[in-house]
mmCIF file of C-alpha atoms in Angstrom:
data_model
loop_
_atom_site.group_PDB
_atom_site.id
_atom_site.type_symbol
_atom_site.label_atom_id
_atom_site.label_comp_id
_atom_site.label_asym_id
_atom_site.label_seq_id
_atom_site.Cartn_x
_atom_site.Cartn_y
_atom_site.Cartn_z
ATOM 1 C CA UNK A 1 -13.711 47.063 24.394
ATOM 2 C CA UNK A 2 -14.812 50.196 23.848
ATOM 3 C CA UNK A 3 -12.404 51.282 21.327
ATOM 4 C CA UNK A 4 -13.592 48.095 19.506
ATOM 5 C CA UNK A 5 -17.558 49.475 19.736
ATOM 6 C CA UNK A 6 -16.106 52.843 18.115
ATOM 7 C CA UNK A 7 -14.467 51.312 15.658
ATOM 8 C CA UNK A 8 -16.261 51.186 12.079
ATOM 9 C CA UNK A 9 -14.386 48.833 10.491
ATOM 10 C CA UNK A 10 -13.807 46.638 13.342
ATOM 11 C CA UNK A 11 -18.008 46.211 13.546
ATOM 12 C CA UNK A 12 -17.867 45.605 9.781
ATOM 13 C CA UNK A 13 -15.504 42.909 10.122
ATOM 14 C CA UNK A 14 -17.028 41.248 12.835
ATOM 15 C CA UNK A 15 -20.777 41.504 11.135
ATOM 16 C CA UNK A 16 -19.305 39.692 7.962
ATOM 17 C CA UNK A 17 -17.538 36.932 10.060
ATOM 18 C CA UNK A 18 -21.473 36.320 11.648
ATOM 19 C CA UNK A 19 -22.779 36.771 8.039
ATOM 20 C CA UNK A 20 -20.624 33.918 7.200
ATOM 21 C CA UNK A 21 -21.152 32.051 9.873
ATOM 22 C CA UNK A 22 -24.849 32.073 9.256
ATOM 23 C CA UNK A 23 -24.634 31.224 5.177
ATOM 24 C CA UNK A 24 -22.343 28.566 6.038
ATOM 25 C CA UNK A 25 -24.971 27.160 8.658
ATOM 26 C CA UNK A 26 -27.817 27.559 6.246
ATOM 27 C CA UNK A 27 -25.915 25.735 3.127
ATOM 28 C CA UNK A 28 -25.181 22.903 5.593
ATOM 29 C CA UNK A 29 -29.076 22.070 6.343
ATOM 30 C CA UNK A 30 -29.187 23.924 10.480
ATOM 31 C CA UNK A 31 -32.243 24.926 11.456
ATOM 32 C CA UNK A 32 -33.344 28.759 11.500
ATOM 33 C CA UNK A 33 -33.263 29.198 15.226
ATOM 34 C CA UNK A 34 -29.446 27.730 15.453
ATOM 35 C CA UNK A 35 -28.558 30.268 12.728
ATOM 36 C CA UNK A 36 -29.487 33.130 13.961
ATOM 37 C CA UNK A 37 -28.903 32.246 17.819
ATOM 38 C CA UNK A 38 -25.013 32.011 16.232
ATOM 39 C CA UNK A 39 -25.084 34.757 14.443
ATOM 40 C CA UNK A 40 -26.649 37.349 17.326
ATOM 41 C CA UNK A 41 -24.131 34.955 19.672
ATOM 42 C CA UNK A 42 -20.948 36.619 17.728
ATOM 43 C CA UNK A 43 -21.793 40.363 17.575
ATOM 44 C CA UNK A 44 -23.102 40.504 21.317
ATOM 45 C CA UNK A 45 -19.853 38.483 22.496
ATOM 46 C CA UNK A 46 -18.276 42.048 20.652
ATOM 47 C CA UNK A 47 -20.672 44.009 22.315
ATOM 48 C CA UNK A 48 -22.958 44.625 19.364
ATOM 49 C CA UNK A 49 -26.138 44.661 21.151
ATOM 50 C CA UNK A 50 -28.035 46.649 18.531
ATOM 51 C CA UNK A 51 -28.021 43.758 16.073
ATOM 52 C CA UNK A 52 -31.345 41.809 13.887
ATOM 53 C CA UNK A 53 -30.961 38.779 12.045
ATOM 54 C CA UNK A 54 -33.882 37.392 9.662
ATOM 55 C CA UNK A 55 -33.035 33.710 8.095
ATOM 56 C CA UNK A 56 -34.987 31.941 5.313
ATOM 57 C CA UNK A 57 -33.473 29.342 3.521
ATOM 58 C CA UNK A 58 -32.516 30.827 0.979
ATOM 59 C CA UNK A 59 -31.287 34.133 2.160
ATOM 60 C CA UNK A 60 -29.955 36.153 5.624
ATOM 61 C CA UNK A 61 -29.714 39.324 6.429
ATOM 62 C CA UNK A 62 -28.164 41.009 9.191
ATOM 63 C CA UNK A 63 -28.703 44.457 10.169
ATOM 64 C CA UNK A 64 -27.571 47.501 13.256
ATOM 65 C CA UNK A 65 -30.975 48.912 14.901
ATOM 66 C CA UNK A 66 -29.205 52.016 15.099
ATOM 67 C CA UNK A 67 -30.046 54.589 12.042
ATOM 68 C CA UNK A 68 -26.046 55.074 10.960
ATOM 69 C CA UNK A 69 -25.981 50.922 11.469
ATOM 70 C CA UNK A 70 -25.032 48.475 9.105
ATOM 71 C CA UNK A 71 -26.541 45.801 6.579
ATOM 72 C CA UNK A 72 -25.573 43.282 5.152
ATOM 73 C CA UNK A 73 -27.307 40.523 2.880
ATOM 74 C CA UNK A 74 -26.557 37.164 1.241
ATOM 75 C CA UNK A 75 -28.385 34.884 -0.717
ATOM 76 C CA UNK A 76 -27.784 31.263 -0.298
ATOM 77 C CA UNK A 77 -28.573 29.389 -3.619
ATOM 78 C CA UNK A 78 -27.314 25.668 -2.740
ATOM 79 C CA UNK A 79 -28.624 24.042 0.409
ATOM 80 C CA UNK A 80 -27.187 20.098 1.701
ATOM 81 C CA UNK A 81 -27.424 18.542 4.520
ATOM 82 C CA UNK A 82 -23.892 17.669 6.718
ATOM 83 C CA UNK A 83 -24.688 17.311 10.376
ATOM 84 C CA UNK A 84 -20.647 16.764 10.964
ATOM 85 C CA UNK A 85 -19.860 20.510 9.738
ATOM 86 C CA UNK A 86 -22.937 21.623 11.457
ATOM 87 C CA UNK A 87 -21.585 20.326 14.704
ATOM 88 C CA UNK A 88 -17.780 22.122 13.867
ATOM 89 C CA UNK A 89 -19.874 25.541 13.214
ATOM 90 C CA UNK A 90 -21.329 25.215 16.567
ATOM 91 C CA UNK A 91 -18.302 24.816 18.290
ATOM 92 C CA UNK A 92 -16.746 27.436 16.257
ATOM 93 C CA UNK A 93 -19.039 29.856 17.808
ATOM 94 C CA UNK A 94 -19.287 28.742 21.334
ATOM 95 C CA UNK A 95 -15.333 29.246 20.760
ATOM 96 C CA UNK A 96 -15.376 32.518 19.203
ATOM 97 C CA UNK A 97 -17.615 33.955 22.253
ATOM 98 C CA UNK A 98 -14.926 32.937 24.974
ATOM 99 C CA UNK A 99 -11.911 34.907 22.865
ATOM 100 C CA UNK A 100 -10.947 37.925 24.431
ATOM 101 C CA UNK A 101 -9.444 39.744 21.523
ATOM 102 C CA UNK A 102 -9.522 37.681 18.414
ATOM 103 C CA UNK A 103 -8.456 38.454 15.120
ATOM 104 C CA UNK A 104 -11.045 38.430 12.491
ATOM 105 C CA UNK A 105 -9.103 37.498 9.783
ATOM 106 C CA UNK A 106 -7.682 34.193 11.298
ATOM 107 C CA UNK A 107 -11.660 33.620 12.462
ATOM 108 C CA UNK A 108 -12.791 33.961 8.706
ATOM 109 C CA UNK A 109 -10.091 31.761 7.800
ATOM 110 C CA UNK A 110 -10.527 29.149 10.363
ATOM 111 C CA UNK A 111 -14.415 29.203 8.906
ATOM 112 C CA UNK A 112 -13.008 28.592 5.069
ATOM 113 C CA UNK A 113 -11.035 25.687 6.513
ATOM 114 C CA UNK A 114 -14.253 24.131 7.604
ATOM 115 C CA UNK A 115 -16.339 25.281 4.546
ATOM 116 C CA UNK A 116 -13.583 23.663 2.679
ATOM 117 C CA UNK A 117 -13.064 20.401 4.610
ATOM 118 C CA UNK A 118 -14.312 17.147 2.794
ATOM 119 C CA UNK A 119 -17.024 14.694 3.362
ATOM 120 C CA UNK A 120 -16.776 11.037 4.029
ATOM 121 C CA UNK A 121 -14.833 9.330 0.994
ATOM 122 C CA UNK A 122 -17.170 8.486 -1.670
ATOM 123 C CA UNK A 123 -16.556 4.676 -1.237
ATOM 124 C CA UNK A 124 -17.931 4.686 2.359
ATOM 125 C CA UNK A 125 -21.133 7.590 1.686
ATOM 126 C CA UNK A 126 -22.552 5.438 -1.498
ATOM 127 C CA UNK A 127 -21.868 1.602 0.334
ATOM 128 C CA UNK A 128 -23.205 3.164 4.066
ATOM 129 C CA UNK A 129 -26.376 4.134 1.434
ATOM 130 C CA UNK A 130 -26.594 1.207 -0.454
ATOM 131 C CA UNK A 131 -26.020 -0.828 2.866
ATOM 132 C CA UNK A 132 -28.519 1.309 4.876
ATOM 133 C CA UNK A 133 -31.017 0.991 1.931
ATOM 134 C CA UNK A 134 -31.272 -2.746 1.361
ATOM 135 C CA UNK A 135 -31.879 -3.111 5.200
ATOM 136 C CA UNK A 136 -35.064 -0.901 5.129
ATOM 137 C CA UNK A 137 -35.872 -2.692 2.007
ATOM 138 C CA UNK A 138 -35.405 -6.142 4.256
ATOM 139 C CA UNK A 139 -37.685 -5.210 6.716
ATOM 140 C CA UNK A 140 -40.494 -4.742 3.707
ATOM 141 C CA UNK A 141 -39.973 -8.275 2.670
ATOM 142 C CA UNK A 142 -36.720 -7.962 0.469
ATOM 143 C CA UNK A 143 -34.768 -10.259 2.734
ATOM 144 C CA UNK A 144 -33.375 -12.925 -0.280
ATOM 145 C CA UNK A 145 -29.997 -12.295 -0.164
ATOM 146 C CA UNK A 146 -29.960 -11.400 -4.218
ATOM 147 C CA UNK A 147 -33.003 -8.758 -3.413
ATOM 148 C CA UNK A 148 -30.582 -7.840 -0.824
ATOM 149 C CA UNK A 149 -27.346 -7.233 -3.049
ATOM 150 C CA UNK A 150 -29.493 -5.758 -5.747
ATOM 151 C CA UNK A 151 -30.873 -3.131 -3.629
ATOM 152 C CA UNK A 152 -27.168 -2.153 -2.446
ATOM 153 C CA UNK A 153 -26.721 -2.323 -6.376
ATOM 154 C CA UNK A 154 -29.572 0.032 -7.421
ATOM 155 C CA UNK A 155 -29.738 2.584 -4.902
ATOM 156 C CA UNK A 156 -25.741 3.261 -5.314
ATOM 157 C CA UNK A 157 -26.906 3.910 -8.878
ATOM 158 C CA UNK A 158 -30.100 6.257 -7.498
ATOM 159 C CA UNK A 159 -28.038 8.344 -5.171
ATOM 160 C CA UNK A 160 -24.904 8.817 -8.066
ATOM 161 C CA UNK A 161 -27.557 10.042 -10.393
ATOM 162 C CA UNK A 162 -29.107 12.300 -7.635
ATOM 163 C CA UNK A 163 -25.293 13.812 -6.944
ATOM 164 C CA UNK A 164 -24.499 14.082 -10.507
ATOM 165 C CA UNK A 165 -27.480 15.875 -11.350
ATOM 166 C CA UNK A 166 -27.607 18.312 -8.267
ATOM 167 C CA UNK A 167 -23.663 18.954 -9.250
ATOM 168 C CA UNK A 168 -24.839 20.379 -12.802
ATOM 169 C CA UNK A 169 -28.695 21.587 -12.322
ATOM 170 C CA UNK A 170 -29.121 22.739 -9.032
ATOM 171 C CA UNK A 171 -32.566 21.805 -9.275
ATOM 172 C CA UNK A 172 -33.541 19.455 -6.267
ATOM 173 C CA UNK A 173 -36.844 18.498 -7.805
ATOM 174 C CA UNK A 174 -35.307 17.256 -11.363
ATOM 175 C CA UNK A 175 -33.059 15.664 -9.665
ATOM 176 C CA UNK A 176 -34.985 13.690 -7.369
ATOM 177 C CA UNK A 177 -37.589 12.963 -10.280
ATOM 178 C CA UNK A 178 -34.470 11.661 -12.623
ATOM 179 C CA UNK A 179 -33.393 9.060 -9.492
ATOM 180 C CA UNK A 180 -36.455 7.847 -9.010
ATOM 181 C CA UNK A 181 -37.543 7.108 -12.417
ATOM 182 C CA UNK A 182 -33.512 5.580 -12.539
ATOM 183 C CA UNK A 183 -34.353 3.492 -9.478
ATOM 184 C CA UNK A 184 -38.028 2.158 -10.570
ATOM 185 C CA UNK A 185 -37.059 1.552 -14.048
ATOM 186 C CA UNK A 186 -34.248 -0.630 -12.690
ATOM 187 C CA UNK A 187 -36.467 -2.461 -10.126
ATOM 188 C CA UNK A 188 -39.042 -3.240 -12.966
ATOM 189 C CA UNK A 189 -36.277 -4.407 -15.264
ATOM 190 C CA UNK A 190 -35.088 -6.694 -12.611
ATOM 191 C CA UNK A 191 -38.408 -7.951 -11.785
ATOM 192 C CA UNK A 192 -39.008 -8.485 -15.601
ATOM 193 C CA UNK A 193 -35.701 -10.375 -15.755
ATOM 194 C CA UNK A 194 -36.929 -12.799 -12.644
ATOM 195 C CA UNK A 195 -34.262 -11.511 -10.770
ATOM 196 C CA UNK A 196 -36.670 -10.577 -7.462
ATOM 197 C CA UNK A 197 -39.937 -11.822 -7.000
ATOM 198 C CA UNK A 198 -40.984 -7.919 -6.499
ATOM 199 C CA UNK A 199 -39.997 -4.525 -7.400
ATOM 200 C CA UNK A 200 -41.858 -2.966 -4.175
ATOM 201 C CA UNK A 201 -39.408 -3.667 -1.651
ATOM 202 C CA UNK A 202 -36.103 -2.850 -3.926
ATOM 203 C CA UNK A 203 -37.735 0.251 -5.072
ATOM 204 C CA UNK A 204 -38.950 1.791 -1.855
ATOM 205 C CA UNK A 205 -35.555 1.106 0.058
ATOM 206 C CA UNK A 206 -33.714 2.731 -2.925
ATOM 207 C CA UNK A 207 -35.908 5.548 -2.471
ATOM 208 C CA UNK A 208 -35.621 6.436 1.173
ATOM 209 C CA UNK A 209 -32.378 8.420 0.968
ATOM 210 C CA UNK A 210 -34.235 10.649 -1.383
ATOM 211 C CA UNK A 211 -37.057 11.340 1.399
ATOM 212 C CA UNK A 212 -36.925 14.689 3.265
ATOM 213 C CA UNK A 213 -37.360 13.039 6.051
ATOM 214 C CA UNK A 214 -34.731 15.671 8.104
ATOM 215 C CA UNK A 215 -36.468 18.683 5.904
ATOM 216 C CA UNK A 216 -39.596 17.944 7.606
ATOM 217 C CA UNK A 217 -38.250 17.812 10.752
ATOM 218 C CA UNK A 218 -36.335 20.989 10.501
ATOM 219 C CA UNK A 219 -39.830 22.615 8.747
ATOM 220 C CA UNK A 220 -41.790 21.655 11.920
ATOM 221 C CA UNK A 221 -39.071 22.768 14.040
ATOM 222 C CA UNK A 222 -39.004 26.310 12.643
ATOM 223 C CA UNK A 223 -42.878 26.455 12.881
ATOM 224 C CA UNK A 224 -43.158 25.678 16.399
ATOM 225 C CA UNK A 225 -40.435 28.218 17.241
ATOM 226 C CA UNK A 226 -42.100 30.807 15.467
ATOM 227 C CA UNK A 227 -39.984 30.950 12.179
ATOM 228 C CA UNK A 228 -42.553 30.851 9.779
ATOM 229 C CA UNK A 229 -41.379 31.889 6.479
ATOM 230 C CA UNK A 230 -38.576 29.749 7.181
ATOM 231 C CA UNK A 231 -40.969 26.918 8.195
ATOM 232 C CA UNK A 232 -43.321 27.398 5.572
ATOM 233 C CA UNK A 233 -40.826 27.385 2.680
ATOM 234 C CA UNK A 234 -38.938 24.210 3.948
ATOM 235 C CA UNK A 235 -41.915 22.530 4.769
ATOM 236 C CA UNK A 236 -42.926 23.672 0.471
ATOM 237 C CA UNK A 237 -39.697 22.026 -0.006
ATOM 238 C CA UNK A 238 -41.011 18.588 1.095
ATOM 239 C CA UNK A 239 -43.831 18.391 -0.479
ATOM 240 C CA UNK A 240 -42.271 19.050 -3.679
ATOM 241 C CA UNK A 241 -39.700 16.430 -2.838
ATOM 242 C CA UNK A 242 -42.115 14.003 -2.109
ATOM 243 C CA UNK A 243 -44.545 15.052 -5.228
ATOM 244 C CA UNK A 244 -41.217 14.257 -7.416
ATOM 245 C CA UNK A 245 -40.761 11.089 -5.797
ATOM 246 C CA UNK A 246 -44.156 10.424 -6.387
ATOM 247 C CA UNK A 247 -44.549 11.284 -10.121
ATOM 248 C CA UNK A 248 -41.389 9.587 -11.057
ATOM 249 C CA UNK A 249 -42.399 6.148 -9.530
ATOM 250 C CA UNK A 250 -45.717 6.460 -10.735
ATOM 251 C CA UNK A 251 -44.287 7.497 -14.195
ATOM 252 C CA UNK A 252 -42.056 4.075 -14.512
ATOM 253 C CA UNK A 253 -44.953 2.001 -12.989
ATOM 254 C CA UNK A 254 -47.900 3.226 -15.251
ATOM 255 C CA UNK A 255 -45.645 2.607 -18.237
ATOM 256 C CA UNK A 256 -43.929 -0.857 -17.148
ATOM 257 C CA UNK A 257 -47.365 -1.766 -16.056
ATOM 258 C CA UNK A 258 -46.095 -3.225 -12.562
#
C-alpha cells in the first residue's frame, strides 16, 4: 500500500475511476449524498484520505487537499433517471472497496459495461407506461373500458414524443411542453369525437409520467442533508417541469375551449 500512495499515476488512475463513478451516478438520477459518499468511498479504500468531492447536477469535481494534489472536473450535460443501474453502481463500489489490489483498467471497464448496458425493451417501458397511466387515470373516474384503452393509447404517444424529443434537443422543458400539448390535444380531440365523456381523467393520467415526482424527492433529500446548491437547482428543475406541464395543458385547453 504504500508504494500505491507514492505512486502518481496510480492516484491519477484511481481519482478518474471515482470521477467516473460519480458522472455515471449523476447521469442516472442518484442523489448528491450517494455520489459523493461513492466517490470519497473509492479513494479512501486506496488510502487517499486527502480527498474533496463537490456534486451539483450538472457538474463534479474532485480534488487532493494537499497543495501538489490533484483535480479533476466533469460536466454532466444529460441527466435520466434508471434506479436499476443506480443499484449496479452501488454494488460496484461496495465491491471495489473489499479488492485488495485491483486493476484499474478492468474497474473502468467493468463501469463502461454498465454505462453501456440497456434498459427494459421498448415494448415493455411504453405498455408498463401506458398500463400504469390508464390506472391512475381510473382512479379519477376514467374507468370505461374505451377511456381505459385510450389512455394506454395516448400516453404511449406522450412518452414517444417526450423520448424523441429529449434524444434530439436535450431540452427537458421543450420536451415536456411538446408532450403535453401532444397529450391534451389528443384528449380534446377524443372528447370532441364522443369517444370519452371527459378529457380530465385521460389527460391527467397521460401526464403523470411527465411529473418530477422522484426530482422532488431527490431535491428535498439534498436539502435536508445539507446539499444545497444541489437541492436548490433540482428542486428549480421541478418547478420548471411542472410550469411546462402547466402551460402546455393550459395552452391546448384555452384554445380547444374544454
Amino acid at each position: 500500500m504504500v508504494n500505491k500512495l507514492e505512486d502518481k499515476e496510480y492516484k491519477m488512475q484511481t481519482i478518474k475511476l471515482a470521477l467516473f463513478l460519480g458522472e455515471l451516478l449523476v447521469k442516472n438520477g442518484a442523489e448528491t449524498y450517494r455520489v459523493e459518499d461513492s466517490v470519497l468511498r473509492i479513494c479512501k479504500s486506496r488510502g487517499y484520505n486527502h480527498i474533496n468531492c463537490f456534486t451539483t447536477p450538472t457538474v463534479i469535481i474532485i480534488s487532493d487537499d494537499k497543495f501538489d494534489g490533484l483535480c479533476f472536473m466533469k460536466t454532466i450535460d444529460t441527466r435520466g433517471m434508471n434506479l436499476d443501474k443506480i443499484s449496479l453502481l452501488n454494488n460496484f463500489s461496495r465491491e471495489f472497496v473489499n479488492k485488495v489490489d485491483p486493476d484499474i483498467n478492468e474497474e473502468i471497464k467493468e463501469l463502461h459495461r454498465i454505462d453501456k448496458l440497456n434498459a427494459y425493451p421498448s415494448l415493455i417501458y411504453f405498455l408498463g407506461t401506458g398500463v400504469a397511466s390508464a390506472g391512475f387515470a381510473a382512479t379519477l373516474g376514467g374507468n370505461q373500458i374505451h377511456t381505459f384503452m385510450l389512455t394506454v393509447l395516448v400516453s404511449i404517444i406522450g412518452t414517444f414524443v417526450y423520448d424523441k424529443t429529449m434524444k434530439y434537443s436535450s431540452i427537458m422543458m421543450f420536451s415536456v411542453l411538446l408532450a403535453s400539448i401532444v397529450i391534451t390535444g389528443m384528449g380534446v380531440i377524443m372528447h370532441n369525437w364522443g369517444l370519452i365523456p371527459r378529457p380530465s381523467a385521460l389527460i391527467v393520467g397521460s401526464i403523470m409520467p411527465l411529473l418530477p415526482g422522484v426530482s422532488f424527492v431527490k431535491a428535498m433529500r439534498d436539502l435536508i442533508s445539507g446539499n444545497l446548491v444541489s437541492g436548490t437547482s433540482r428542486l428549480f428543475e421541478v418547478f420548471v417541469i411542472v410550469t411546462a406541464i402547466a402551460s402546455g395543458v393550459a395552452l391546448v385547453l384555452g384554445i380547444g375551449g374544454v
